Short mmCIF file of C-alpha atoms in Angstrom, two decimals:
data_model
loop_
_atom_site.label_atom_id
_atom_site.label_comp_id
_atom_site.label_asym_id
_atom_site.label_seq_id
_atom_site.Cartn_x
_atom_site.Cartn_y
_atom_site.Cartn_z
CA MET A 1 12.54 -9.13 22.65
CA SER A 2 11.39 -5.60 24.05
CA LYS A 3 10.24 -2.35 22.32
CA ASN A 4 10.17 0.66 23.04
CA ILE A 5 6.99 2.96 21.62
CA THR A 6 5.92 6.11 22.29
CA GLU A 7 2.65 6.83 23.78
CA ASN A 8 0.81 8.45 20.75
CA LYS A 9 2.49 6.12 17.69
CA MET A 10 1.07 3.14 20.20
CA LYS A 11 -2.70 5.36 20.29
CA ARG A 12 -1.53 4.49 16.38
CA MET A 13 -1.33 1.40 16.04
CA GLN A 14 -4.30 0.78 18.04
CA LYS A 15 -6.34 2.30 15.05
CA LEU A 16 -4.57 0.48 11.99
CA ALA A 17 -5.06 -2.48 13.32
CA ASN A 18 -8.00 -5.19 15.13
CA ASP A 19 -8.97 -5.28 18.46
CA LYS A 20 -7.13 -8.89 18.35
CA GLY A 21 -3.66 -7.72 16.88
CA ILE A 22 -4.64 -7.75 13.48
CA ILE A 23 -3.79 -5.58 10.35
CA THR A 24 -6.93 -5.92 7.89
CA ALA A 25 -6.16 -3.14 5.34
CA LEU A 26 -7.27 -2.52 2.35
CA ALA A 27 -5.65 -0.43 -0.44
CA LEU A 28 -6.37 1.00 -3.46
CA ASP A 29 -3.69 4.35 -3.47
CA GLN A 30 -3.62 2.89 -6.77
CA ARG A 31 -2.79 6.09 -9.16
CA GLY A 32 -2.16 4.88 -12.92
CA SER A 33 -2.56 1.12 -12.72
CA LEU A 34 -5.89 2.20 -11.90
CA VAL A 35 -6.12 4.92 -13.60
CA LYS A 36 -5.76 2.20 -16.92
CA ALA A 37 -8.22 0.43 -15.93
CA LEU A 38 -10.81 2.52 -16.20
CA GLN A 39 -8.96 3.28 -19.19
CA LYS A 40 -9.07 0.20 -20.95
CA ALA A 41 -12.76 -0.79 -19.51
CA THR A 42 -13.97 2.92 -20.95
CA LYS A 43 -12.42 1.77 -24.20
CA ASN A 44 -13.98 -1.54 -24.35
CA ALA A 45 -17.17 0.22 -23.53
CA GLY A 46 -17.31 2.87 -26.12
CA LYS A 47 -17.06 5.45 -23.07
CA ASP A 48 -14.84 8.35 -22.53
CA PHE A 49 -13.00 8.44 -19.99
CA ASP A 50 -12.25 11.43 -17.71
CA MET A 51 -10.02 11.50 -15.10
CA GLU A 52 -13.64 12.15 -12.01
CA MET A 53 -14.11 8.22 -12.78
CA VAL A 54 -10.50 8.05 -11.37
CA TYR A 55 -12.08 10.19 -7.45
CA ASP A 56 -16.09 8.87 -7.95
CA PHE A 57 -14.27 5.38 -7.84
CA LYS A 58 -12.17 5.61 -4.92
CA LYS A 59 -14.88 7.50 -2.85
CA ILE A 60 -17.16 4.38 -3.57
CA VAL A 61 -15.08 1.99 -2.57
CA ILE A 62 -14.14 2.91 0.47
CA SER A 63 -16.72 4.26 1.62
CA VAL A 64 -18.43 0.81 0.99
CA LEU A 65 -15.82 -1.11 2.56
CA SER A 66 -13.52 1.27 4.75
CA SER A 67 -16.14 -0.27 7.84
CA TYR A 68 -14.83 -3.88 7.11
CA SER A 69 -11.37 -2.92 7.31
CA SER A 70 -9.23 -2.07 10.06
CA ALA A 71 -7.25 0.48 8.01
CA VAL A 72 -7.59 1.96 4.07
CA LEU A 73 -4.31 2.68 2.10
CA LEU A 74 -5.19 5.98 0.17
CA ASP A 75 -3.44 9.56 -1.82
CA GLU A 76 -4.32 12.53 -1.85
CA GLN A 77 -3.16 13.50 -5.33
CA MET A 78 -6.84 10.92 -6.13
CA GLY A 79 -7.90 9.91 -3.67
CA PHE A 80 -9.31 12.70 -1.89
CA LYS A 81 -13.11 11.50 -1.87
CA ALA A 82 -12.12 8.71 -0.70
CA ILE A 83 -10.42 10.29 2.24
CA LYS A 84 -13.56 11.89 3.21
CA ALA A 85 -15.57 9.02 2.70
CA LYS A 86 -13.99 6.62 4.91
CA ASP A 87 -15.35 5.37 7.92
CA PRO A 88 -14.26 6.88 10.61
CA LYS A 89 -13.42 4.03 12.68
CA THR A 90 -11.01 2.67 10.50
CA GLY A 91 -7.30 4.23 10.13
CA LEU A 92 -6.14 5.76 7.37
CA ILE A 93 -2.97 5.58 5.33
CA MET A 94 -0.86 7.87 3.47
CA SER A 95 0.69 6.81 -0.03
CA TYR A 96 4.72 9.31 0.14
CA GLU A 97 5.82 8.16 -2.47
CA GLU A 98 5.23 9.04 -6.45
CA THR A 99 3.62 7.51 -8.14
CA GLY A 100 5.72 5.18 -10.66
CA TYR A 101 9.33 5.61 -10.96
CA ASP A 102 11.10 7.33 -14.42
CA VAL A 103 11.84 4.90 -16.85
CA ASP A 104 15.43 6.72 -18.01
CA THR A 105 17.22 6.30 -15.06
CA PRO A 106 18.74 2.76 -13.83
CA GLY A 107 17.26 1.36 -10.55
CA ARG A 108 13.88 2.54 -9.87
CA LEU A 109 14.62 5.19 -7.87
CA PRO A 110 12.01 6.14 -5.30
CA ARG A 111 10.33 9.37 -4.27
CA LEU A 112 8.44 11.32 -2.53
CA ILE A 113 5.17 13.86 -3.48
CA PRO A 114 7.13 16.98 -3.17
CA ASN A 115 4.32 18.67 -1.35
CA GLN A 116 3.94 16.29 2.05
CA SER A 117 5.66 15.69 4.80
CA ALA A 118 5.13 12.79 8.27
CA GLN A 119 3.28 15.99 9.83
CA ILE A 120 1.18 17.10 7.46
CA MET A 121 -0.63 13.88 7.04
CA ILE A 122 -0.64 13.57 9.92
CA GLU A 123 -2.48 17.33 10.23
CA LYS A 124 -4.37 15.69 7.38
CA GLY A 125 -6.25 12.73 9.15
CA ALA A 126 -2.35 9.81 8.07
CA ASP A 127 -2.77 7.12 10.90
CA ALA A 128 0.61 6.21 9.75
CA LEU A 129 2.30 6.21 6.66
CA LYS A 130 2.92 4.07 3.46
CA VAL A 131 5.57 4.06 0.99
CA LEU A 132 6.60 1.71 -2.15
CA ILE A 133 10.75 0.98 -3.12
CA TYR A 134 11.44 -1.72 -5.89
CA TYR A 135 14.87 -3.05 -4.33
CA ASN A 136 17.03 -6.04 -5.57
CA PRO A 137 19.13 -6.97 -2.96
CA ASN A 138 21.84 -8.05 -6.12
CA ASP A 139 21.82 -4.29 -7.80
CA SER A 140 25.37 -2.52 -7.38
CA ASP A 141 25.55 -0.67 -4.38
CA GLU A 142 24.73 2.75 -6.75
CA ILE A 143 21.45 1.93 -7.07
CA ASN A 144 21.22 0.69 -3.49
CA ASP A 145 22.80 2.85 -1.29
CA VAL A 146 20.92 5.61 -2.27
CA LYS A 147 18.15 3.54 -1.41
CA LYS A 148 18.25 2.61 2.41
CA ALA A 149 18.92 6.11 2.56
CA PHE A 150 15.89 6.94 1.68
CA ALA A 151 15.01 3.62 4.16
CA GLN A 152 16.39 5.57 6.91
CA ARG A 153 14.94 9.66 6.10
CA TYR A 154 11.90 8.52 5.73
CA GLY A 155 11.41 6.06 9.53
CA THR A 156 13.94 8.63 10.84
CA GLU A 157 11.15 11.90 10.29
CA ALA A 158 8.08 9.63 11.22
CA MET A 159 10.50 8.37 13.78
CA ALA A 160 9.83 11.75 14.67
CA ALA A 161 5.62 12.95 14.48
CA GLU A 162 5.59 9.64 16.25
CA VAL A 163 3.39 7.94 13.18
CA PRO A 164 3.95 4.56 12.46
CA THR A 165 6.05 3.97 9.55
CA PHE A 166 4.25 0.92 6.10
CA PHE A 167 7.82 0.20 4.11
CA GLU A 168 6.70 -1.58 0.65
CA VAL A 169 9.19 -3.83 -1.08
CA VAL A 170 8.40 -4.82 -4.54
CA THR A 171 11.87 -7.39 -6.36
CA TYR A 172 12.43 -6.79 -9.35
CA ASP A 173 15.79 -7.77 -12.16
CA ASP A 174 15.78 -5.37 -15.18
CA LYS A 175 17.08 -9.15 -16.71
CA TYR A 176 12.94 -11.02 -17.07
CA ALA A 177 9.81 -10.27 -17.06
CA SER A 178 8.14 -10.19 -13.53
CA ASP A 179 6.02 -13.06 -14.81
CA SER A 180 8.87 -15.18 -16.70
CA LEU A 181 9.89 -18.17 -15.04
CA GLU A 182 13.82 -17.39 -14.77
CA PHE A 183 12.42 -13.86 -12.02
CA ALA A 184 9.89 -16.62 -10.43
CA LYS A 185 13.32 -19.49 -9.87
CA GLU A 186 15.19 -15.80 -8.22
CA LYS A 187 12.02 -14.73 -5.75
CA PRO A 188 12.16 -16.33 -3.49
CA GLN A 189 15.74 -15.36 -2.60
CA LEU A 190 14.86 -11.83 -3.75
CA VAL A 191 12.31 -11.29 -1.54
CA ILE A 192 13.72 -12.34 2.15
CA ASP A 193 17.30 -11.21 1.38
CA SER A 194 15.03 -7.32 0.93
CA MET A 195 13.40 -8.75 4.54
CA LYS A 196 16.55 -8.82 6.29
CA GLU A 197 17.88 -5.77 4.72
CA PHE A 198 15.26 -3.09 5.64
CA THR A 199 13.61 -5.38 9.49
CA LYS A 200 17.25 -3.88 10.54
CA ASP A 201 16.54 -1.41 13.32
CA ILE A 202 18.61 1.15 11.19
CA TYR A 203 15.77 2.45 8.82
CA HIS A 204 12.92 2.74 12.02
CA ILE A 205 10.29 0.60 9.90
CA ASP A 206 7.16 -0.13 11.75
CA VAL A 207 4.87 -2.45 9.27
CA LEU A 208 7.16 -4.25 6.45
CA LYS A 209 4.36 -5.03 3.52
CA MET A 210 5.46 -7.88 1.96
CA GLU A 211 4.94 -9.94 -1.89
CA MET A 212 4.78 -13.87 -1.29
CA PRO A 213 8.23 -15.15 -1.94
CA PHE A 214 7.13 -17.10 -4.80
CA ASN A 215 5.12 -16.82 -8.07
CA TYR A 216 2.05 -18.70 -7.48
CA LYS A 217 1.58 -19.16 -11.23
CA TYR A 218 4.28 -21.85 -11.07
CA ILE A 219 3.40 -23.96 -7.73
CA ALA A 220 3.97 -27.31 -9.60
CA GLY A 221 -0.35 -27.97 -8.70
CA TRP A 222 -1.24 -24.06 -9.17
CA ASN A 223 -1.42 -24.29 -12.21
CA ASP A 224 -4.67 -25.74 -14.28
CA ASP A 225 -2.23 -25.74 -17.15
CA PRO A 226 -0.90 -29.27 -17.66
CA ASP A 227 1.85 -28.38 -19.75
CA GLY A 228 2.29 -25.48 -17.10
CA GLN A 229 6.68 -24.59 -16.09
CA SER A 230 7.00 -24.97 -11.77
CA ALA A 231 9.67 -23.71 -9.89
CA TYR A 232 9.00 -24.63 -7.13
CA THR A 233 6.77 -27.15 -5.13
CA GLU A 234 3.79 -26.75 -2.42
CA GLU A 235 6.26 -27.85 0.61
CA ASP A 236 9.08 -25.14 -1.37
CA ALA A 237 6.81 -22.63 -0.17
CA LYS A 238 6.07 -23.60 2.30
CA LYS A 239 9.99 -23.09 3.17
CA TYR A 240 9.87 -20.43 1.72
CA LEU A 241 7.58 -18.01 3.65
CA ARG A 242 9.27 -19.91 7.75
CA ASP A 243 12.51 -18.57 5.79
CA LEU A 244 10.48 -15.80 5.48
CA SER A 245 8.69 -15.02 9.12
CA ASP A 246 12.49 -16.33 10.76
CA ALA A 247 13.50 -13.14 9.21
CA ALA A 248 11.52 -10.62 10.07
CA THR A 249 12.40 -8.73 13.54
CA ARG A 250 9.46 -6.10 13.32
CA PRO A 251 6.22 -6.71 12.50
CA PHE A 252 5.06 -7.24 8.37
CA ILE A 253 2.37 -7.89 6.68
CA PHE A 254 1.15 -9.20 3.45
CA LEU A 255 0.51 -6.91 -0.08
CA SER A 256 -1.91 -9.06 -2.59
CA GLY A 257 0.14 -8.36 -6.17
CA GLY A 258 -2.09 -8.17 -7.92
CA VAL A 259 -3.47 -12.22 -8.45
CA PRO A 260 -7.05 -13.10 -8.16
CA THR A 261 -9.57 -12.83 -5.69
CA ASN A 262 -8.94 -16.63 -4.35
CA VAL A 263 -5.47 -17.71 -5.06
CA TYR A 264 -4.54 -15.13 -2.53
CA GLN A 265 -7.08 -16.40 0.19
CA ARG A 266 -4.92 -19.83 -1.01
CA GLU A 267 -1.57 -17.98 -0.62
CA LEU A 268 -2.40 -16.96 3.05
CA LYS A 269 -3.75 -20.50 3.73
CA LEU A 270 -0.93 -21.77 2.84
CA ALA A 271 1.24 -18.89 5.05
CA GLY A 272 -1.24 -20.22 7.88
CA ASP A 273 -0.18 -23.88 7.06
CA ALA A 274 3.32 -22.61 7.69
CA ASN A 275 3.24 -20.86 11.23
CA VAL A 276 3.76 -18.21 9.63
CA ALA A 277 4.00 -15.77 11.93
CA PHE A 278 2.54 -12.21 9.28
CA SER A 279 0.73 -9.56 10.87
CA GLY A 280 -1.95 -8.63 8.58
CA VAL A 281 -2.21 -7.55 5.78
CA LEU A 282 -3.45 -4.71 2.95
CA SER A 283 -5.31 -6.38 0.37
CA GLY A 284 -5.45 -4.18 -2.82
CA ARG A 285 -7.08 -5.48 -5.97
CA ALA A 286 -7.92 -9.12 -5.21
CA THR A 287 -10.67 -7.18 -2.64
CA TRP A 288 -12.08 -4.99 -6.41
CA ALA A 289 -10.31 -5.27 -9.51
CA ASP A 290 -13.83 -6.94 -10.59
CA GLY A 291 -16.13 -3.97 -10.07
CA VAL A 292 -13.58 -1.94 -12.27
CA ASP A 293 -15.49 -2.81 -15.14
CA ILE A 294 -18.91 -3.09 -13.20
CA PHE A 295 -18.11 0.71 -12.48
CA VAL A 296 -17.73 1.64 -16.02
CA ASN A 297 -20.31 -0.16 -17.51
CA GLU A 298 -23.50 0.32 -14.74
CA GLY A 299 -22.06 3.18 -12.44
CA GLU A 300 -21.91 4.42 -8.80
CA ALA A 301 -25.19 2.19 -8.75
CA GLY A 302 -24.04 -0.77 -9.87
CA LEU A 303 -20.43 -0.85 -8.46
CA THR A 304 -21.98 0.28 -4.70
CA ALA A 305 -24.64 -3.25 -5.13
CA TRP A 306 -21.80 -4.83 -5.75
CA LEU A 307 -19.76 -3.98 -2.69
CA GLU A 308 -22.06 -4.46 -0.53
CA THR A 309 -23.19 -8.39 -1.83
CA GLN A 310 -19.29 -8.84 -3.51
CA GLY A 311 -16.53 -6.93 -2.18
CA LYS A 312 -18.34 -7.24 1.35
CA GLN A 313 -17.95 -10.42 1.01
CA ASN A 314 -14.24 -10.81 0.08
CA VAL A 315 -13.38 -7.94 2.80
CA GLU A 316 -14.94 -10.94 4.93
CA ASP A 317 -13.41 -14.48 3.21
CA LEU A 318 -9.85 -12.70 4.14
CA ASN A 319 -10.94 -10.91 7.35
CA GLU A 320 -11.45 -14.66 8.49
CA ILE A 321 -9.05 -16.25 6.81
CA LEU A 322 -7.21 -13.96 8.81
CA SER A 323 -8.11 -14.57 12.37
CA THR A 324 -6.31 -18.17 12.66
CA THR A 325 -3.03 -17.66 10.79
CA ALA A 326 -2.25 -13.91 11.83
CA LYS A 327 -1.18 -13.57 14.69
CA PRO A 328 -1.15 -10.01 16.45
CA TRP A 329 1.60 -7.02 15.25
CA TYR A 330 3.41 -7.37 19.67
CA ASP A 331 3.56 -10.89 18.75
CA ILE A 332 6.95 -10.44 17.40
CA TYR A 333 7.97 -8.22 20.47
CA GLY A 334 6.85 -11.60 22.51
CA GLY A 335 3.33 -9.54 23.29
CA MET A 336 1.44 -6.47 24.47
CA ASP A 337 3.26 -6.26 28.01
CA GLU A 338 7.19 -6.27 26.62
CA LEU A 339 6.31 -3.02 24.82
CA GLU A 340 8.07 -0.19 27.27
CA ILE A 341 5.11 2.90 26.57
CA ILE A 342 6.91 6.39 26.20
CA LYS A 343 5.28 9.77 26.33
CA ARG A 344 7.55 12.44 25.00
CA PRO A 345 7.22 16.09 26.08
CA LYS A 346 4.86 18.34 23.63
CA LEU A 347 7.82 20.52 21.78
#
């Protein structure tokens, strides 16, 4: 499967991946969820919260950990200090979507940040763009046609700007809680069907950022609770991973989804055992979440010390796992030799 790619996009893709073509990226574009986590931690500690804590937390994490990652994912709204603090050799992926969704409008519809564009973000240093979309393949056409059109506009704009697109899909079903057994049973097909849709050429997506096609809490033997309910066996989970991989026609990476660090590592090893052709990770809370309470209670010095030891170890452990499980992003097209580099004239 050969692939045409412009010279500028190729240079940016190479900056986002390590020298083996694996994307070992750190995600810290959380906005509303990080605010809530810091508010909870300050309340528990009997302290006052202010927004500077969010800006500073992001800056400190990125200043310490970015040099161990091939790229970092940040938002400019709350991560403007972090963007300046990142290692210059590390690629920068910038969020293009507004955080959250309007709960009063059915369908969890996506919205772009109104004062941003692909070109503006490139001028601010972005090597790639990212949007998140909530998607249920079984929703009505009225809802999903809006999301498909949104994805096409995003991909087409970025294609014109010659900047790589990361497209994050988070599945849901409003009938069930996201952590319920009922949703766990649905999730594999929702994730796989989402891959089948957004891997299509019409969207011009360069890298799909996908969930694991299961909820680890419902894999038999993965739950320490002897009375815990299960939705699938470990062999089922491996099959879902293979089905997801088989559906892909372009590179994809796994998000961490807020699971504990050891669970995320176990999930990635399972993907390796299943010979899944994924190209890396964008790991967020699984890498840095434990630092939130430390920052609130011990300040910058305490967080920095934790990041330089456990935080760094979390990243290096992931990098080690990826070195034996992940595949270069260009392998989906048959290897580097199958990429046809196109040089566009300057406008």
